[in-house]
């Protein structure tokens, strides 16, 4: 109840804040746009007051949102709903991993019969693992079995452990993930009363800044939100299931973490609190982690054995014997310790061999017996009796190289059990090989095993930098070109573009908002993120940009057509900035750029789904991974670099901390760039378009009075910079004479709204003409604006008239009404033209 009340308060507060910003702001802008010369400044004052209290209200709401939010009391959980949620969750997990097992050929038609048993590697003693008072080493306990189709031996052996803690070791490709999948399916399909629900998790997604139980809760909430949401808040239900020991986490891939030793310590703390767990790891990485930390205190440790010749032959003979395999089988039986038997000693390599040479593939399995064969597809009319295959490493590389072409060869497609096939998908083997190789190399460079749309934004740093620079340069050119001319607009656009490119290159790629993904599949996650991105860009960014553009147009008094351009530019720029702040925005740029450069297909999501159906990729939540790390390393062009030495452990942590500090402002860089353009735009208008001197056009040409202002530097080699400004105009008029001069208004007709003319008329105190008197008038486009009388000692001024909306010419006319026989000089001091919206006093004069 308290949570819902607090959520209502937050939504209501931010709703009122939005109304407070929008409605009064629109009203003030509308009033200022229609204000007269005498009332405009008053509305400018109201606008400042509005901005002041809106800013204060926003700060108060943010502070209240961050500080006043207290931890809420957890609502009671209905146990009946919890049980139904567990039932539905078990059904989902079983269906998901059964389909995944079928895609990986684990259960089609039966898994490879891999044996496993207690290992002689470091482990807790027997007393800790089995609560056995006799003590002794763990290796004395004969825990052993084989992977079987019903998964009975795995489940039975695990249930015999009193603490349900198990560490599974295996060499690369030995079947650790298959063991974890089959254990998950075996426990779900034959549940025991009161037994926790197994949940298989890729441990590579674990952020070591969070506890192990928090990681499991987060993954449950993210991957199975649609199941849990039917019975309450997904996070509350996931936390309840963990706190009541209703979940058995199976952590797959401890060796793939950057620091397995640190993770092993955290898992030991997690297990000591009473949670059951299963962990898989490579033997070498496990021993290194144990030497640097400790073993799991109560975990049984088993190790997967190599695939024997008989087991490999049995698997390759399924579902029916193929005569083409007979020479290979004969060789395996005759050389059980040979390189071919060694290459086929892991379930991964046996599965790859079956996939590469199974019917209807035209490739001959006898290729495996020839050292010079190029792979599947080579022809052999006769096979000499003394022929020997290549060494084991070469055979494994040949099987890995043959995998992708074989699965993309023309053959009937198969779809996952719970998914529809993609219509019209037909990729050539060389295409798929090139695209998958690019993905594998990118993943190796960035130290990740995830293949997904959300990771592709980091691939296009160059494209994103260029696009950002182009967009902001275009915005600058559109805004400044009509105001200051094409030359100045082009120069400013170039400067802004280069500055943006430098900023993006320094900060390292596209900004990405961090948004939680609560969908199960990559496609649903992409669809949801696309919806969030477009909604935020169109509703948030465009609304803010439009409001900013409207206020700017009213503040500067822009003419209607140019005001529309300003609003459109700011609307588009902020909408784009808001969209690029999401991962989908970066993905959109990535897919276009990578398609144009030929590195990935345009319909990338469809390609990844098809690769998953063909068994090249495996699904892990909302992301894909390669079927096996060995396949990824092979496509990337070699083995992954060795892990860093223990002495260098502190460096990544320091770098991560620094990156975390920098990310507080780097994620705002796209919005920051647009804001900088906005500020520069306003500043140039105020400084350069505030008060402009009229330019002589026709009639009596006055004498221009210049004023020189100089500045100098204080150092010894300092330079002096001087600027000449128009201080005034002067006309000589004889007795009874008159003068008339037409000036061109420096007004940009498409940009600023004409407001009036400034300056002061006076007479020179010249000798012998102190009694001269002039009648003068100012006209704008032939319409009287102001008139008056001026003499040496005083002047009178009539009330100003209405100024034309857009004046193009300003005419000064004067008639001398005295009869003195002398030449009088009429001065127009500080002649300037004023425009609506520009703050007076910031620029009293301008360059000639």
mmCIF file with all atom_site columns, C-alpha atoms in Angstrom, residues 504-690:
data_model
loop_
_atom_site.group_PDB
_atom_site.id
_atom_site.type_symbol
_atom_site.label_atom_id
_atom_site.label_alt_id
_atom_site.label_comp_id
_atom_site.label_asym_id
_atom_site.label_entity_id
_atom_site.label_seq_id
_atom_site.pdbx_PDB_ins_code
_atom_site.Cartn_x
_atom_site.Cartn_y
_atom_site.Cartn_z
_atom_site.occupancy
_atom_site.B_iso_or_equiv
_atom_site.pdbx_formal_charge
_atom_site.auth_seq_id
_atom_site.auth_comp_id
_atom_site.auth_asym_id
_atom_site.auth_atom_id
_atom_site.pdbx_PDB_model_num
ATOM 1   C CA . UNK A 1 504 ? 32.580 12.194  -29.264 1.00 0.00 ? 504 UNK A CA 1
ATOM 2   C CA . UNK A 1 505 ? 35.995 10.757  -30.094 1.00 0.00 ? 505 UNK A CA 1
ATOM 3   C CA . UNK A 1 506 ? 37.250 11.578  -26.608 1.00 0.00 ? 506 UNK A CA 1
ATOM 4   C CA . UNK A 1 507 ? 34.240 10.219  -24.763 1.00 0.00 ? 507 UNK A CA 1
ATOM 5   C CA . UNK A 1 508 ? 34.163 7.011   -26.787 1.00 0.00 ? 508 UNK A CA 1
ATOM 6   C CA . UNK A 1 509 ? 31.013 6.274   -28.718 1.00 0.00 ? 509 UNK A CA 1
ATOM 7   C CA . UNK A 1 510 ? 27.291 6.734   -28.362 1.00 0.00 ? 510 UNK A CA 1
ATOM 8   C CA . UNK A 1 511 ? 25.665 7.598   -25.054 1.00 0.00 ? 511 UNK A CA 1
ATOM 9   C CA . UNK A 1 512 ? 23.369 4.857   -23.879 1.00 0.00 ? 512 UNK A CA 1
ATOM 10  C CA . UNK A 1 513 ? 20.731 5.187   -21.218 1.00 0.00 ? 513 UNK A CA 1
ATOM 11  C CA . UNK A 1 514 ? 20.665 2.302   -18.796 1.00 0.00 ? 514 UNK A CA 1
ATOM 12  C CA . UNK A 1 515 ? 17.213 0.756   -18.908 1.00 0.00 ? 515 UNK A CA 1
ATOM 13  C CA . UNK A 1 516 ? 16.130 -2.493  -17.388 1.00 0.00 ? 516 UNK A CA 1
ATOM 14  C CA . UNK A 1 517 ? 15.191 -5.270  -19.769 1.00 0.00 ? 517 UNK A CA 1
ATOM 15  C CA . UNK A 1 518 ? 12.289 -7.323  -18.483 1.00 0.00 ? 518 UNK A CA 1
ATOM 16  C CA . UNK A 1 519 ? 11.599 -9.360  -21.613 1.00 0.00 ? 519 UNK A CA 1
ATOM 17  C CA . UNK A 1 520 ? 12.622 -12.956 -22.161 1.00 0.00 ? 520 UNK A CA 1
ATOM 18  C CA . UNK A 1 521 ? 13.647 -13.054 -25.821 1.00 0.00 ? 521 UNK A CA 1
ATOM 19  C CA . UNK A 1 522 ? 15.962 -10.800 -27.816 1.00 0.00 ? 522 UNK A CA 1
ATOM 20  C CA . UNK A 1 523 ? 13.151 -9.871  -30.222 1.00 0.00 ? 523 UNK A CA 1
ATOM 21  C CA . UNK A 1 524 ? 10.715 -8.878  -27.472 1.00 0.00 ? 524 UNK A CA 1
ATOM 22  C CA . UNK A 1 525 ? 13.454 -6.934  -25.696 1.00 0.00 ? 525 UNK A CA 1
ATOM 23  C CA . UNK A 1 526 ? 14.268 -5.090  -28.924 1.00 0.00 ? 526 UNK A CA 1
ATOM 24  C CA . UNK A 1 527 ? 10.598 -4.329  -29.559 1.00 0.00 ? 527 UNK A CA 1
ATOM 25  C CA . UNK A 1 528 ? 10.087 -2.997  -26.046 1.00 0.00 ? 528 UNK A CA 1
ATOM 26  C CA . UNK A 1 529 ? 13.240 -0.877  -26.190 1.00 0.00 ? 529 UNK A CA 1
ATOM 27  C CA . UNK A 1 530 ? 12.225 0.506   -29.590 1.00 0.00 ? 530 UNK A CA 1
ATOM 28  C CA . UNK A 1 531 ? 8.852  1.518   -28.171 1.00 0.00 ? 531 UNK A CA 1
ATOM 29  C CA . UNK A 1 532 ? 10.491 3.181   -25.163 1.00 0.00 ? 532 UNK A CA 1
ATOM 30  C CA . UNK A 1 533 ? 13.018 4.972   -27.352 1.00 0.00 ? 533 UNK A CA 1
ATOM 31  C CA . UNK A 1 534 ? 10.498 6.344   -29.845 1.00 0.00 ? 534 UNK A CA 1
ATOM 32  C CA . UNK A 1 535 ? 8.106  7.355   -27.088 1.00 0.00 ? 535 UNK A CA 1
ATOM 33  C CA . UNK A 1 536 ? 10.836 9.148   -25.197 1.00 0.00 ? 536 UNK A CA 1
ATOM 34  C CA . UNK A 1 537 ? 12.193 10.809  -28.308 1.00 0.00 ? 537 UNK A CA 1
ATOM 35  C CA . UNK A 1 538 ? 8.834  11.936  -29.685 1.00 0.00 ? 538 UNK A CA 1
ATOM 36  C CA . UNK A 1 539 ? 7.104  12.752  -26.429 1.00 0.00 ? 539 UNK A CA 1
ATOM 37  C CA . UNK A 1 540 ? 10.032 13.858  -24.301 1.00 0.00 ? 540 UNK A CA 1
ATOM 38  C CA . UNK A 1 541 ? 12.775 15.179  -26.551 1.00 0.00 ? 541 UNK A CA 1
ATOM 39  C CA . UNK A 1 542 ? 10.531 16.717  -29.206 1.00 0.00 ? 542 UNK A CA 1
ATOM 40  C CA . UNK A 1 543 ? 8.248  18.344  -26.627 1.00 0.00 ? 543 UNK A CA 1
ATOM 41  C CA . UNK A 1 544 ? 11.208 19.868  -24.811 1.00 0.00 ? 544 UNK A CA 1
ATOM 42  C CA . UNK A 1 545 ? 12.799 21.000  -28.069 1.00 0.00 ? 545 UNK A CA 1
ATOM 43  C CA . UNK A 1 546 ? 9.546  22.527  -29.319 1.00 0.00 ? 546 UNK A CA 1
ATOM 44  C CA . UNK A 1 547 ? 9.008  24.382  -26.036 1.00 0.00 ? 547 UNK A CA 1
ATOM 45  C CA . UNK A 1 548 ? 12.588 25.655  -26.094 1.00 0.00 ? 548 UNK A CA 1
ATOM 46  C CA . UNK A 1 549 ? 12.234 26.741  -29.710 1.00 0.00 ? 549 UNK A CA 1
ATOM 47  C CA . UNK A 1 550 ? 8.972  28.572  -28.998 1.00 0.00 ? 550 UNK A CA 1
ATOM 48  C CA . UNK A 1 551 ? 10.437 30.410  -26.038 1.00 0.00 ? 551 UNK A CA 1
ATOM 49  C CA . UNK A 1 552 ? 13.548 31.298  -28.037 1.00 0.00 ? 552 UNK A CA 1
ATOM 50  C CA . UNK A 1 553 ? 11.481 32.578  -30.979 1.00 0.00 ? 553 UNK A CA 1
ATOM 51  C CA . UNK A 1 554 ? 9.351  34.722  -28.674 1.00 0.00 ? 554 UNK A CA 1
ATOM 52  C CA . UNK A 1 555 ? 12.372 35.972  -26.739 1.00 0.00 ? 555 UNK A CA 1
ATOM 53  C CA . UNK A 1 556 ? 14.101 37.077  -29.935 1.00 0.00 ? 556 UNK A CA 1
ATOM 54  C CA . UNK A 1 557 ? 10.933 38.331  -31.594 1.00 0.00 ? 557 UNK A CA 1
ATOM 55  C CA . UNK A 1 558 ? 11.481 36.177  -34.673 1.00 0.00 ? 558 UNK A CA 1
ATOM 56  C CA . UNK A 1 559 ? 9.315  36.505  -37.742 1.00 0.00 ? 559 UNK A CA 1
ATOM 57  C CA . UNK A 1 560 ? 6.774  33.702  -38.093 1.00 0.00 ? 560 UNK A CA 1
ATOM 58  C CA . UNK A 1 561 ? 8.396  31.681  -40.894 1.00 0.00 ? 561 UNK A CA 1
ATOM 59  C CA . UNK A 1 562 ? 11.845 31.738  -39.291 1.00 0.00 ? 562 UNK A CA 1
ATOM 60  C CA . UNK A 1 563 ? 10.324 31.014  -35.889 1.00 0.00 ? 563 UNK A CA 1
ATOM 61  C CA . UNK A 1 564 ? 8.812  27.875  -37.408 1.00 0.00 ? 564 UNK A CA 1
ATOM 62  C CA . UNK A 1 565 ? 12.240 26.848  -38.696 1.00 0.00 ? 565 UNK A CA 1
ATOM 63  C CA . UNK A 1 566 ? 13.776 27.364  -35.255 1.00 0.00 ? 566 UNK A CA 1
ATOM 64  C CA . UNK A 1 567 ? 11.057 25.317  -33.570 1.00 0.00 ? 567 UNK A CA 1
ATOM 65  C CA . UNK A 1 568 ? 11.434 22.507  -36.128 1.00 0.00 ? 568 UNK A CA 1
ATOM 66  C CA . UNK A 1 569 ? 15.221 22.401  -35.790 1.00 0.00 ? 569 UNK A CA 1
ATOM 67  C CA . UNK A 1 570 ? 15.169 22.321  -31.980 1.00 0.00 ? 570 UNK A CA 1
ATOM 68  C CA . UNK A 1 571 ? 12.321 19.777  -31.964 1.00 0.00 ? 571 UNK A CA 1
ATOM 69  C CA . UNK A 1 572 ? 14.210 17.456  -34.306 1.00 0.00 ? 572 UNK A CA 1
ATOM 70  C CA . UNK A 1 573 ? 17.563 17.913  -32.573 1.00 0.00 ? 573 UNK A CA 1
ATOM 71  C CA . UNK A 1 574 ? 16.276 17.149  -29.084 1.00 0.00 ? 574 UNK A CA 1
ATOM 72  C CA . UNK A 1 575 ? 14.136 14.257  -30.311 1.00 0.00 ? 575 UNK A CA 1
ATOM 73  C CA . UNK A 1 576 ? 17.219 12.759  -31.972 1.00 0.00 ? 576 UNK A CA 1
ATOM 74  C CA . UNK A 1 577 ? 19.330 13.362  -28.867 1.00 0.00 ? 577 UNK A CA 1
ATOM 75  C CA . UNK A 1 578 ? 16.727 11.633  -26.689 1.00 0.00 ? 578 UNK A CA 1
ATOM 76  C CA . UNK A 1 579 ? 16.545 8.652   -29.048 1.00 0.00 ? 579 UNK A CA 1
ATOM 77  C CA . UNK A 1 580 ? 20.315 8.293   -29.288 1.00 0.00 ? 580 UNK A CA 1
ATOM 78  C CA . UNK A 1 581 ? 20.455 8.230   -25.500 1.00 0.00 ? 581 UNK A CA 1
ATOM 79  C CA . UNK A 1 582 ? 18.888 4.759   -25.711 1.00 0.00 ? 582 UNK A CA 1
ATOM 80  C CA . UNK A 1 583 ? 20.514 1.567   -26.896 1.00 0.00 ? 583 UNK A CA 1
ATOM 81  C CA . UNK A 1 584 ? 17.984 1.176   -29.720 1.00 0.00 ? 584 UNK A CA 1
ATOM 82  C CA . UNK A 1 585 ? 19.081 4.500   -31.173 1.00 0.00 ? 585 UNK A CA 1
ATOM 83  C CA . UNK A 1 586 ? 22.672 3.298   -31.261 1.00 0.00 ? 586 UNK A CA 1
ATOM 84  C CA . UNK A 1 587 ? 21.545 -0.026  -32.710 1.00 0.00 ? 587 UNK A CA 1
ATOM 85  C CA . UNK A 1 588 ? 19.676 1.763   -35.488 1.00 0.00 ? 588 UNK A CA 1
ATOM 86  C CA . UNK A 1 589 ? 22.842 3.581   -36.512 1.00 0.00 ? 589 UNK A CA 1
ATOM 87  C CA . UNK A 1 590 ? 24.880 0.400   -36.153 1.00 0.00 ? 590 UNK A CA 1
ATOM 88  C CA . UNK A 1 591 ? 22.690 -1.767  -38.362 1.00 0.00 ? 591 UNK A CA 1
ATOM 89  C CA . UNK A 1 592 ? 22.709 0.806   -41.170 1.00 0.00 ? 592 UNK A CA 1
ATOM 90  C CA . UNK A 1 593 ? 26.450 1.477   -40.962 1.00 0.00 ? 593 UNK A CA 1
ATOM 91  C CA . UNK A 1 594 ? 27.431 -2.189  -40.684 1.00 0.00 ? 594 UNK A CA 1
ATOM 92  C CA . UNK A 1 595 ? 25.105 -3.097  -43.547 1.00 0.00 ? 595 UNK A CA 1
ATOM 93  C CA . UNK A 1 596 ? 26.518 -0.370  -45.794 1.00 0.00 ? 596 UNK A CA 1
ATOM 94  C CA . UNK A 1 597 ? 30.064 -1.506  -45.027 1.00 0.00 ? 597 UNK A CA 1
ATOM 95  C CA . UNK A 1 598 ? 29.109 -5.158  -45.703 1.00 0.00 ? 598 UNK A CA 1
ATOM 96  C CA . UNK A 1 599 ? 29.966 -6.477  -42.250 1.00 0.00 ? 599 UNK A CA 1
ATOM 97  C CA . UNK A 1 600 ? 26.474 -7.530  -41.126 1.00 0.00 ? 600 UNK A CA 1
ATOM 98  C CA . UNK A 1 601 ? 23.055 -7.980  -42.744 1.00 0.00 ? 601 UNK A CA 1
ATOM 99  C CA . UNK A 1 602 ? 20.524 -5.186  -42.463 1.00 0.00 ? 602 UNK A CA 1
ATOM 100 C CA . UNK A 1 603 ? 17.937 -7.473  -40.845 1.00 0.00 ? 603 UNK A CA 1
ATOM 101 C CA . UNK A 1 604 ? 20.335 -8.473  -38.115 1.00 0.00 ? 604 UNK A CA 1
ATOM 102 C CA . UNK A 1 605 ? 17.714 -9.690  -35.655 1.00 0.00 ? 605 UNK A CA 1
ATOM 103 C CA . UNK A 1 606 ? 16.372 -12.160 -38.200 1.00 0.00 ? 606 UNK A CA 1
ATOM 104 C CA . UNK A 1 607 ? 19.884 -13.397 -38.950 1.00 0.00 ? 607 UNK A CA 1
ATOM 105 C CA . UNK A 1 608 ? 20.628 -13.991 -35.254 1.00 0.00 ? 608 UNK A CA 1
ATOM 106 C CA . UNK A 1 609 ? 17.334 -15.825 -34.795 1.00 0.00 ? 609 UNK A CA 1
ATOM 107 C CA . UNK A 1 610 ? 18.125 -18.040 -37.760 1.00 0.00 ? 610 UNK A CA 1
ATOM 108 C CA . UNK A 1 611 ? 21.630 -18.741 -36.427 1.00 0.00 ? 611 UNK A CA 1
ATOM 109 C CA . UNK A 1 612 ? 20.055 -19.757 -33.126 1.00 0.00 ? 612 UNK A CA 1
ATOM 110 C CA . UNK A 1 613 ? 17.677 -22.133 -34.895 1.00 0.00 ? 613 UNK A CA 1
ATOM 111 C CA . UNK A 1 614 ? 20.581 -23.710 -36.767 1.00 0.00 ? 614 UNK A CA 1
ATOM 112 C CA . UNK A 1 615 ? 22.457 -24.288 -33.507 1.00 0.00 ? 615 UNK A CA 1
ATOM 113 C CA . UNK A 1 616 ? 25.268 -21.803 -34.164 1.00 0.00 ? 616 UNK A CA 1
ATOM 114 C CA . UNK A 1 617 ? 24.136 -19.551 -31.325 1.00 0.00 ? 617 UNK A CA 1
ATOM 115 C CA . UNK A 1 618 ? 22.571 -20.280 -27.966 1.00 0.00 ? 618 UNK A CA 1
ATOM 116 C CA . UNK A 1 619 ? 20.105 -18.035 -26.200 1.00 0.00 ? 619 UNK A CA 1
ATOM 117 C CA . UNK A 1 620 ? 20.846 -16.603 -22.772 1.00 0.00 ? 620 UNK A CA 1
ATOM 118 C CA . UNK A 1 621 ? 17.951 -14.454 -21.628 1.00 0.00 ? 621 UNK A CA 1
ATOM 119 C CA . UNK A 1 622 ? 17.559 -11.483 -23.952 1.00 0.00 ? 622 UNK A CA 1
ATOM 120 C CA . UNK A 1 623 ? 20.930 -12.102 -25.638 1.00 0.00 ? 623 UNK A CA 1
ATOM 121 C CA . UNK A 1 624 ? 22.649 -14.689 -27.770 1.00 0.00 ? 624 UNK A CA 1
ATOM 122 C CA . UNK A 1 625 ? 26.003 -16.364 -27.312 1.00 0.00 ? 625 UNK A CA 1
ATOM 123 C CA . UNK A 1 626 ? 27.999 -18.602 -29.603 1.00 0.00 ? 626 UNK A CA 1
ATOM 124 C CA . UNK A 1 627 ? 27.259 -22.271 -29.140 1.00 0.00 ? 627 UNK A CA 1
ATOM 125 C CA . UNK A 1 628 ? 30.630 -22.704 -27.491 1.00 0.00 ? 628 UNK A CA 1
ATOM 126 C CA . UNK A 1 629 ? 33.554 -20.478 -26.632 1.00 0.00 ? 629 UNK A CA 1
ATOM 127 C CA . UNK A 1 630 ? 35.810 -22.657 -28.821 1.00 0.00 ? 630 UNK A CA 1
ATOM 128 C CA . UNK A 1 631 ? 33.630 -21.838 -31.835 1.00 0.00 ? 631 UNK A CA 1
ATOM 129 C CA . UNK A 1 632 ? 33.787 -18.135 -31.049 1.00 0.00 ? 632 UNK A CA 1
ATOM 130 C CA . UNK A 1 633 ? 37.578 -18.253 -30.675 1.00 0.00 ? 633 UNK A CA 1
ATOM 131 C CA . UNK A 1 634 ? 37.948 -20.165 -33.941 1.00 0.00 ? 634 UNK A CA 1
ATOM 132 C CA . UNK A 1 635 ? 35.819 -17.672 -35.885 1.00 0.00 ? 635 UNK A CA 1
ATOM 133 C CA . UNK A 1 636 ? 37.712 -14.799 -34.292 1.00 0.00 ? 636 UNK A CA 1
ATOM 134 C CA . UNK A 1 637 ? 40.937 -16.200 -35.700 1.00 0.00 ? 637 UNK A CA 1
ATOM 135 C CA . UNK A 1 638 ? 42.585 -17.847 -32.725 1.00 0.00 ? 638 UNK A CA 1
ATOM 136 C CA . UNK A 1 639 ? 42.493 -18.447 -29.016 1.00 0.00 ? 639 UNK A CA 1
ATOM 137 C CA . UNK A 1 640 ? 41.508 -15.729 -26.593 1.00 0.00 ? 640 UNK A CA 1
ATOM 138 C CA . UNK A 1 641 ? 44.335 -13.938 -24.813 1.00 0.00 ? 641 UNK A CA 1
ATOM 139 C CA . UNK A 1 642 ? 45.393 -15.523 -21.523 1.00 0.00 ? 642 UNK A CA 1
ATOM 140 C CA . UNK A 1 643 ? 43.952 -14.076 -18.325 1.00 0.00 ? 643 UNK A CA 1
ATOM 141 C CA . UNK A 1 644 ? 45.878 -11.321 -16.584 1.00 0.00 ? 644 UNK A CA 1
ATOM 142 C CA . UNK A 1 645 ? 48.336 -12.217 -13.868 1.00 0.00 ? 645 UNK A CA 1
ATOM 143 C CA . UNK A 1 646 ? 47.169 -11.826 -10.273 1.00 0.00 ? 646 UNK A CA 1
ATOM 144 C CA . UNK A 1 647 ? 49.543 -8.880  -9.705  1.00 0.00 ? 647 UNK A CA 1
ATOM 145 C CA . UNK A 1 648 ? 47.608 -6.805  -12.222 1.00 0.00 ? 648 UNK A CA 1
ATOM 146 C CA . UNK A 1 649 ? 44.234 -7.300  -10.604 1.00 0.00 ? 649 UNK A CA 1
ATOM 147 C CA . UNK A 1 650 ? 43.946 -3.793  -9.246  1.00 0.00 ? 650 UNK A CA 1
ATOM 148 C CA . UNK A 1 651 ? 44.260 -2.094  -12.619 1.00 0.00 ? 651 UNK A CA 1
ATOM 149 C CA . UNK A 1 652 ? 40.861 -3.072  -14.054 1.00 0.00 ? 652 UNK A CA 1
ATOM 150 C CA . UNK A 1 653 ? 39.202 -2.109  -10.795 1.00 0.00 ? 653 UNK A CA 1
ATOM 151 C CA . UNK A 1 654 ? 40.830 1.332   -10.877 1.00 0.00 ? 654 UNK A CA 1
ATOM 152 C CA . UNK A 1 655 ? 39.848 1.821   -14.493 1.00 0.00 ? 655 UNK A CA 1
ATOM 153 C CA . UNK A 1 656 ? 36.292 0.777   -13.774 1.00 0.00 ? 656 UNK A CA 1
ATOM 154 C CA . UNK A 1 657 ? 36.036 3.252   -10.929 1.00 0.00 ? 657 UNK A CA 1
ATOM 155 C CA . UNK A 1 658 ? 37.301 6.064   -13.122 1.00 0.00 ? 658 UNK A CA 1
ATOM 156 C CA . UNK A 1 659 ? 34.906 5.116   -15.895 1.00 0.00 ? 659 UNK A CA 1
ATOM 157 C CA . UNK A 1 660 ? 32.068 5.102   -13.393 1.00 0.00 ? 660 UNK A CA 1
ATOM 158 C CA . UNK A 1 661 ? 32.916 8.652   -12.317 1.00 0.00 ? 661 UNK A CA 1
ATOM 159 C CA . UNK A 1 662 ? 33.175 9.854   -15.906 1.00 0.00 ? 662 UNK A CA 1
ATOM 160 C CA . UNK A 1 663 ? 29.909 8.193   -16.975 1.00 0.00 ? 663 UNK A CA 1
ATOM 161 C CA . UNK A 1 664 ? 27.957 10.551  -14.735 1.00 0.00 ? 664 UNK A CA 1
ATOM 162 C CA . UNK A 1 665 ? 28.355 13.287  -17.298 1.00 0.00 ? 665 UNK A CA 1
ATOM 163 C CA . UNK A 1 666 ? 29.421 11.432  -20.431 1.00 0.00 ? 666 UNK A CA 1
ATOM 164 C CA . UNK A 1 667 ? 25.975 9.900   -20.845 1.00 0.00 ? 667 UNK A CA 1
ATOM 165 C CA . UNK A 1 668 ? 24.686 13.447  -21.295 1.00 0.00 ? 668 UNK A CA 1
ATOM 166 C CA . UNK A 1 669 ? 27.078 14.364  -24.077 1.00 0.00 ? 669 UNK A CA 1
ATOM 167 C CA . UNK A 1 670 ? 24.570 14.294  -26.968 1.00 0.00 ? 670 UNK A CA 1
ATOM 168 C CA . UNK A 1 671 ? 22.157 16.475  -25.043 1.00 0.00 ? 671 UNK A CA 1
ATOM 169 C CA . UNK A 1 672 ? 25.063 18.652  -23.921 1.00 0.00 ? 672 UNK A CA 1
ATOM 170 C CA . UNK A 1 673 ? 26.133 19.280  -27.497 1.00 0.00 ? 673 UNK A CA 1
ATOM 171 C CA . UNK A 1 674 ? 22.623 20.341  -28.528 1.00 0.00 ? 674 UNK A CA 1
ATOM 172 C CA . UNK A 1 675 ? 22.368 22.579  -25.469 1.00 0.00 ? 675 UNK A CA 1
ATOM 173 C CA . UNK A 1 676 ? 25.707 24.226  -26.344 1.00 0.00 ? 676 UNK A CA 1
ATOM 174 C CA . UNK A 1 677 ? 24.425 25.012  -29.829 1.00 0.00 ? 677 UNK A CA 1
ATOM 175 C CA . UNK A 1 678 ? 21.307 26.540  -28.272 1.00 0.00 ? 678 UNK A CA 1
ATOM 176 C CA . UNK A 1 679 ? 23.317 28.728  -25.913 1.00 0.00 ? 679 UNK A CA 1
ATOM 177 C CA . UNK A 1 680 ? 25.672 29.858  -28.689 1.00 0.00 ? 680 UNK A CA 1
ATOM 178 C CA . UNK A 1 681 ? 22.677 30.676  -30.883 1.00 0.00 ? 681 UNK A CA 1
ATOM 179 C CA . UNK A 1 682 ? 21.063 32.885  -28.231 1.00 0.00 ? 682 UNK A CA 1
ATOM 180 C CA . UNK A 1 683 ? 24.376 34.539  -27.347 1.00 0.00 ? 683 UNK A CA 1
ATOM 181 C CA . UNK A 1 684 ? 25.137 35.461  -30.959 1.00 0.00 ? 684 UNK A CA 1
ATOM 182 C CA . UNK A 1 685 ? 21.683 36.931  -31.412 1.00 0.00 ? 685 UNK A CA 1
ATOM 183 C CA . UNK A 1 686 ? 21.948 39.050  -28.290 1.00 0.00 ? 686 UNK A CA 1
ATOM 184 C CA . UNK A 1 687 ? 25.468 40.259  -28.954 1.00 0.00 ? 687 UNK A CA 1
ATOM 185 C CA . UNK A 1 688 ? 25.287 40.733  -32.709 1.00 0.00 ? 688 UNK A CA 1
ATOM 186 C CA . UNK A 1 689 ? 21.646 41.576  -33.370 1.00 0.00 ? 689 UNK A CA 1
ATOM 187 C CA . UNK A 1 690 ? 20.761 43.743  -30.377 1.00 0.00 ? 690 UNK A CA 1
#
